[in-house]
Tab-separated table of C-alpha atoms in Angstrom:
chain	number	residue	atom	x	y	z
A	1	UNK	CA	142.220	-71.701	71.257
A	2	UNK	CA	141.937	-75.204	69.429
A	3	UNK	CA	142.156	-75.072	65.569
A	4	UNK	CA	140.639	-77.440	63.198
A	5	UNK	CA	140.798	-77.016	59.339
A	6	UNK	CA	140.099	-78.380	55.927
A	7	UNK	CA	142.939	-78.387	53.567
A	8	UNK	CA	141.782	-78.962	49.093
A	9	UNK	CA	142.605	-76.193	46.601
A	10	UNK	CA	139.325	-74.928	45.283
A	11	UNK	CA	137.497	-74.747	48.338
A	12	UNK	CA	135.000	-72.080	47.326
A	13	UNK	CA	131.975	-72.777	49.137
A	14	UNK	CA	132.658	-74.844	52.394
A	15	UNK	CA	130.306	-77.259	54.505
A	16	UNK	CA	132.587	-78.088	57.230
A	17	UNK	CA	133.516	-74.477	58.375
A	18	UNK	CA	130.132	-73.343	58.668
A	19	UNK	CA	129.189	-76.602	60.675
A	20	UNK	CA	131.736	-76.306	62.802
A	21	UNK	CA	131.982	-72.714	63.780
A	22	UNK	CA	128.717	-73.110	65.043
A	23	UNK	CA	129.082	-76.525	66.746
A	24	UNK	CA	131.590	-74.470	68.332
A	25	UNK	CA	129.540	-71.323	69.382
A	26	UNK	CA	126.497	-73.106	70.174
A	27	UNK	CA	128.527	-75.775	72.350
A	28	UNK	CA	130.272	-73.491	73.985
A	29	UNK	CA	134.006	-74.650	72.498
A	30	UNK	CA	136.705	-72.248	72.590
A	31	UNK	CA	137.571	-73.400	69.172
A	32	UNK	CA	138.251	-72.343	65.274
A	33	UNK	CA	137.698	-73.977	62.045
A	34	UNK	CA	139.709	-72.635	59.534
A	35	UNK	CA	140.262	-72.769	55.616
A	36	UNK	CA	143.278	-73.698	54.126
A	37	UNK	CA	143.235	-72.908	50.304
A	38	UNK	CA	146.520	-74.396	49.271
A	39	UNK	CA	147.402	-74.772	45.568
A	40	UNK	CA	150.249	-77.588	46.281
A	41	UNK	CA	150.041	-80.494	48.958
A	42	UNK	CA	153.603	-79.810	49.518
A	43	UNK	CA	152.267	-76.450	51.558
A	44	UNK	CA	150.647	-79.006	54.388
A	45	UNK	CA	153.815	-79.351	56.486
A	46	UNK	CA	154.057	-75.205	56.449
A	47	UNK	CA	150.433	-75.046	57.514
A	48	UNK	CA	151.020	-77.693	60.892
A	49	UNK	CA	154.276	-75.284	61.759
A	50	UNK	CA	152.481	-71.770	61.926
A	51	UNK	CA	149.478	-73.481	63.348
A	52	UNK	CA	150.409	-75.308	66.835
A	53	UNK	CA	147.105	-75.516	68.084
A	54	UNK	CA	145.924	-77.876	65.394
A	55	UNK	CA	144.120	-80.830	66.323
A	56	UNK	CA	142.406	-81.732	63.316
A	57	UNK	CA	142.090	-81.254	59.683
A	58	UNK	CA	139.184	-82.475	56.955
A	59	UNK	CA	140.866	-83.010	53.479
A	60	UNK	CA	138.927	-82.366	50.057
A	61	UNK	CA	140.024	-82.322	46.725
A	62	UNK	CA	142.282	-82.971	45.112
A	63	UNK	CA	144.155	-84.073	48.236
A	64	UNK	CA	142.570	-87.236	49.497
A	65	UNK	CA	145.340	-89.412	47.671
A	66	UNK	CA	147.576	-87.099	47.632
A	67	UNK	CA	148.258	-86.495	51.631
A	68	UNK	CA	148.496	-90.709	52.384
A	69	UNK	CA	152.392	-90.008	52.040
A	70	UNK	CA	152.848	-86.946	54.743
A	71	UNK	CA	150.693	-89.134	57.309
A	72	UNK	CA	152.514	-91.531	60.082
A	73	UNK	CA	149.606	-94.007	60.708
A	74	UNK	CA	146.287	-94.975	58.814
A	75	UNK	CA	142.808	-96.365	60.025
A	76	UNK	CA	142.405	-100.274	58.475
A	77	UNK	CA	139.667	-98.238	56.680
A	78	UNK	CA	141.402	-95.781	55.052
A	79	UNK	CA	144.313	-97.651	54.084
A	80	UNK	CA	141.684	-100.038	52.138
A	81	UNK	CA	140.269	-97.346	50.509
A	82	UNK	CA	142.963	-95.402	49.302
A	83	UNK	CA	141.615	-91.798	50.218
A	84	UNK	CA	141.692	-89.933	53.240
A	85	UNK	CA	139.892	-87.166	54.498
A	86	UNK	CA	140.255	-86.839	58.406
A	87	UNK	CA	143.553	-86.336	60.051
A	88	UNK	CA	144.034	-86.449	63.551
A	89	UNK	CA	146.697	-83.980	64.775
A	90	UNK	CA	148.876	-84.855	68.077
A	91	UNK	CA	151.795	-82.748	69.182
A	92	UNK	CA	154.268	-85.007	71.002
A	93	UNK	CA	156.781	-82.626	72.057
A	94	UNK	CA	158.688	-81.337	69.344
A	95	UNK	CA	156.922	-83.590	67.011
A	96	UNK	CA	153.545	-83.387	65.430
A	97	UNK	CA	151.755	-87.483	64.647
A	98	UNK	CA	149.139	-87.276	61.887
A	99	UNK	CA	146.791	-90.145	61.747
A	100	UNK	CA	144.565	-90.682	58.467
A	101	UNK	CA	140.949	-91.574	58.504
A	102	UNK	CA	138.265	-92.031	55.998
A	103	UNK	CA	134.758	-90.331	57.346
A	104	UNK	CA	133.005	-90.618	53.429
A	105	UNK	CA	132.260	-94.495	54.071
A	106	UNK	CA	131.099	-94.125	57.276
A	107	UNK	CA	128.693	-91.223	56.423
A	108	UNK	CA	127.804	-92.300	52.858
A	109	UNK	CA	126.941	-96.027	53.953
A	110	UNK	CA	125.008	-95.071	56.784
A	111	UNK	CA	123.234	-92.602	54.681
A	112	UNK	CA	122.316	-95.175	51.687
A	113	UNK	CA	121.970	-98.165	54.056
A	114	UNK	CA	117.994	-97.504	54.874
A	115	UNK	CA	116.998	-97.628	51.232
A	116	UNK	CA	118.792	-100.822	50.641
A	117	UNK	CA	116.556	-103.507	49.980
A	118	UNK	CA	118.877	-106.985	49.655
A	119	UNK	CA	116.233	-108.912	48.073
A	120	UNK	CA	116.059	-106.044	45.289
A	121	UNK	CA	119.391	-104.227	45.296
A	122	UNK	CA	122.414	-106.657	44.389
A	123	UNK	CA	124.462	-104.617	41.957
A	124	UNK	CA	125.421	-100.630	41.821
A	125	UNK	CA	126.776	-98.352	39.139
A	126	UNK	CA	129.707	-95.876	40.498
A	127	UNK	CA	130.103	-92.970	38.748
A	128	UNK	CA	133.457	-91.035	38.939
A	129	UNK	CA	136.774	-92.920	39.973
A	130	UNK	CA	138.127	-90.381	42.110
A	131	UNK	CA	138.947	-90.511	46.172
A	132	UNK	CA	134.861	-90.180	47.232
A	133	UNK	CA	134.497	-92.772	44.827
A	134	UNK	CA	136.925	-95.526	46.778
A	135	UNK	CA	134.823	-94.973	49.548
A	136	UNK	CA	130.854	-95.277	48.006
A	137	UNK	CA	133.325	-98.665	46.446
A	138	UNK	CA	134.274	-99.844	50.211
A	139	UNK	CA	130.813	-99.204	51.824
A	140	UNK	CA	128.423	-100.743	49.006
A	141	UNK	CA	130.457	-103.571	49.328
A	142	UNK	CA	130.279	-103.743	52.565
A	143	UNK	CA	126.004	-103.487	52.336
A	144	UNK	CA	126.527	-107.097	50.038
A	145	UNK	CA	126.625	-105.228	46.600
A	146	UNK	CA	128.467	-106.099	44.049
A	147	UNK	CA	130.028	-102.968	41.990
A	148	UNK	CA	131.238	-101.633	39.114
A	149	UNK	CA	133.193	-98.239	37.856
A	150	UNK	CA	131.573	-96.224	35.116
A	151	UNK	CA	134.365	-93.779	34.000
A	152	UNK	CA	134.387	-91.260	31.016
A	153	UNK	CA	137.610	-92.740	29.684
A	154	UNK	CA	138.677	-96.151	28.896
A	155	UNK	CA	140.156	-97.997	31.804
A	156	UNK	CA	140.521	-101.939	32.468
A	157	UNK	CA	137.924	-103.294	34.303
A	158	UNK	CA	135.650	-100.297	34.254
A	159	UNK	CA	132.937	-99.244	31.942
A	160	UNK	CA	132.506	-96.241	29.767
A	161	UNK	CA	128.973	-94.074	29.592
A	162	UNK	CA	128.606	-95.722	26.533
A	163	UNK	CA	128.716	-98.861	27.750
A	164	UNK	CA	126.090	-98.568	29.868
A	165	UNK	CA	122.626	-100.043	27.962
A	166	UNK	CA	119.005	-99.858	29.500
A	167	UNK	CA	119.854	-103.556	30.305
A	168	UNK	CA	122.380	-102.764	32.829
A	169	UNK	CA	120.362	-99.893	34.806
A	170	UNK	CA	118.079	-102.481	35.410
A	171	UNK	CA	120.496	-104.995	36.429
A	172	UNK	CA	122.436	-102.889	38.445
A	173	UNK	CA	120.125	-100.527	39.653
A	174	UNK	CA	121.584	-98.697	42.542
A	175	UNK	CA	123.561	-95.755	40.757
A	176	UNK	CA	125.854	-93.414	42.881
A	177	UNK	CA	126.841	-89.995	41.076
A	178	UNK	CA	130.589	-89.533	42.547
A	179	UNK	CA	131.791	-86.578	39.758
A	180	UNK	CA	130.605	-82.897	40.017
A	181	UNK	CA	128.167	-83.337	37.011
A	182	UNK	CA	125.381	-81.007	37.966
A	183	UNK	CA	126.882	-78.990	41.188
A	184	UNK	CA	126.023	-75.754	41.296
A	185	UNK	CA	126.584	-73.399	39.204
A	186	UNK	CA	126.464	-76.307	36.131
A	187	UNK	CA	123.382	-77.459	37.338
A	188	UNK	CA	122.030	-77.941	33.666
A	189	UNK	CA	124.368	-81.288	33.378
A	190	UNK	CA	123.573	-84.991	34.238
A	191	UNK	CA	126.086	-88.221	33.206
A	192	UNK	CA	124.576	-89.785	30.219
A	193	UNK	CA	122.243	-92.521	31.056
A	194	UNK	CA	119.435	-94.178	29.699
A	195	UNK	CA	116.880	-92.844	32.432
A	196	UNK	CA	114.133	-93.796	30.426
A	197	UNK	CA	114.908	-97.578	31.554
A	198	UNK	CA	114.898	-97.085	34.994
A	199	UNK	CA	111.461	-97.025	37.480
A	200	UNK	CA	110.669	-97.626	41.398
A	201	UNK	CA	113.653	-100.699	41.805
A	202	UNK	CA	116.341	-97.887	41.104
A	203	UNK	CA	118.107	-96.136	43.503
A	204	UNK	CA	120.259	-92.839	42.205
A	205	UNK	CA	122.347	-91.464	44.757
A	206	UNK	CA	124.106	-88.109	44.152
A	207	UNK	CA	126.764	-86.909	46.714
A	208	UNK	CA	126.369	-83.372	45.092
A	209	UNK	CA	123.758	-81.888	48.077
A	210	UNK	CA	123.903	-78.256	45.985
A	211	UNK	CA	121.297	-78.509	44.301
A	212	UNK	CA	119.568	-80.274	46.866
A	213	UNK	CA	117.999	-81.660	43.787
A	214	UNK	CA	120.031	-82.484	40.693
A	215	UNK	CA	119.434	-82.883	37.081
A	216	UNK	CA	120.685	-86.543	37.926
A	217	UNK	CA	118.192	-87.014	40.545
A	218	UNK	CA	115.273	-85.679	38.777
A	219	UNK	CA	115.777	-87.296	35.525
A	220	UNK	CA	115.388	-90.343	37.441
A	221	UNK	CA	112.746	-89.580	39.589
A	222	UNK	CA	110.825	-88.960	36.443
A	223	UNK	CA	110.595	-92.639	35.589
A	224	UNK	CA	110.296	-93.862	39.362
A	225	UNK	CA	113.717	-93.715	41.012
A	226	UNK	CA	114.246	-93.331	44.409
A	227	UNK	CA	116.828	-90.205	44.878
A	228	UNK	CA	118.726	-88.860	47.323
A	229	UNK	CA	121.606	-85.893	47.854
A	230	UNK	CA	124.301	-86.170	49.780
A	231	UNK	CA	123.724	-83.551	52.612
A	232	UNK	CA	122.845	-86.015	54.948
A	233	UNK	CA	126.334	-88.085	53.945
A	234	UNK	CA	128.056	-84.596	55.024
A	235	UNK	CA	125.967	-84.413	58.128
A	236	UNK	CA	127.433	-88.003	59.379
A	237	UNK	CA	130.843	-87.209	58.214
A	238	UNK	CA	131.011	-83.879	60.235
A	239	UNK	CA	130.321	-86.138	63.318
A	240	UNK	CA	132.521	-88.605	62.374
A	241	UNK	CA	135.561	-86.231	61.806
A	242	UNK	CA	134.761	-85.010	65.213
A	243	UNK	CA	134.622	-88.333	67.091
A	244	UNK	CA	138.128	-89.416	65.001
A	245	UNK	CA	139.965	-86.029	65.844
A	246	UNK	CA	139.196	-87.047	69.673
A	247	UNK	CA	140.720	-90.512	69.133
A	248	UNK	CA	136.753	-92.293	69.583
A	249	UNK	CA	137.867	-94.318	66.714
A	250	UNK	CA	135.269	-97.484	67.320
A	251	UNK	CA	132.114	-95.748	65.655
């Protein structure tokens, strides 16, 4: 039986293995997607030994940096970006050849794309500096949109919450939510923003998808945003780790 994985230390509650699983019993694929919970990164080469018949593995956090140096190739993509969060497996003999890929651009761009409005939508806010965070980065750009990094400490070229007027919302109104502000079970939290400023130009995009409405998402919603969760971003993903793990790399 084919194995596929996701590797991150917590995982608590998982996307991927439920999606999977039953991609795999309603397809009819004599497969298994496992959890690996491991506390170290240095546990990944144990996990390819006393699993053989992995061909694939999803990587969370706090990995998505961290694995780049066990991997022999990376996608153009990926290497851009920083992060990775697809590996192909291939087992050449007595050797095992792990390609890195980055699925999060692929499904968050596609995902944001439709409410993109270029005549309207020039500049976006990212929240969080983490590996998700590299990719919202890399596919805004991509859309024509000029960024910028709001982080809760001091960094060079980056903002602070505090820095961040009623002004700037305005000016930069598409506003992606790449921290875990809000996830269940904190779902009483929401970065610090001045929602009041915002109305029916601004877009707030939260990758959290549990809630499937967040405190960030309604506070904005309030004045006018247009909101949106990032369930659909895991949805694309899922079939984009899929089509990568079966070397259909031109999506």
């Amino acid at each position: 039986m084919d194995k596929y994985g996701l590797i991150g230390y917590p995982l608590g509650h998982s996307f991927s293995i439920g999606y999977f699983n039953e991609k795999f019993h309603n397809e009819g694929i004599d497969a298994q997607y496992i959890n690996f919970e491991i506390p170290s990164i240095e546990s990944l080469p144990e996990i390819l030994a006393s699993n053989p018949e992995l061909l694939g593995l999803n990587v969370t956090i706090p990995y998505k940096q961290k694995v780049i140096s066990y991997l022999d190739y990376l996608s153009p993509e990926a290497r851009e970006i920083g992060a990775v969060n697809v590996i192909r497996v291939t087992h050449k003999g007595k050797s095992t050849v792990l390609k890195g890929f980055n699925s999060d651009v692929i499904g968050f761009t596609r995902s944001i794309e439709p409410m993109i409005e270029a005549s309207t939508h020039r500049k976006a806010l990212i929240l969080g500096t983490g590996g998700a965070s590299k990719a919202v980065d890399y596919g805004l750009r991509s859309l024509g949109l000029e960024t910028m990094f709001v982080s809760r400490t001091e960094h060079p070229g980056m903002l602070t919450y505090d820095d961040v007027t009623a002004d700037m919302v305005r000016e930069y109104n598409v506003i992606v939510n790449c921290t875990p502000c809000g996830m269940y079970p904190k779902v009483d939290c929401c970065p610090k923003l001045p929602y009041e400023a915002m109305d029916s130009r601004n877009i707030l995009y939260d990758l959290i998808y549990n809630p499937d409405q967040t405190l960030f998402m309604k506070r904005g919603a309030q004045y006018g945003a247009n909101t949106k969760n990032g369930l659909e971003m895991l949805l694309l993903q899922a079939f984009a780790s899929w089509e990568f793990w079966h070397g259909k790399e031109t999506l």
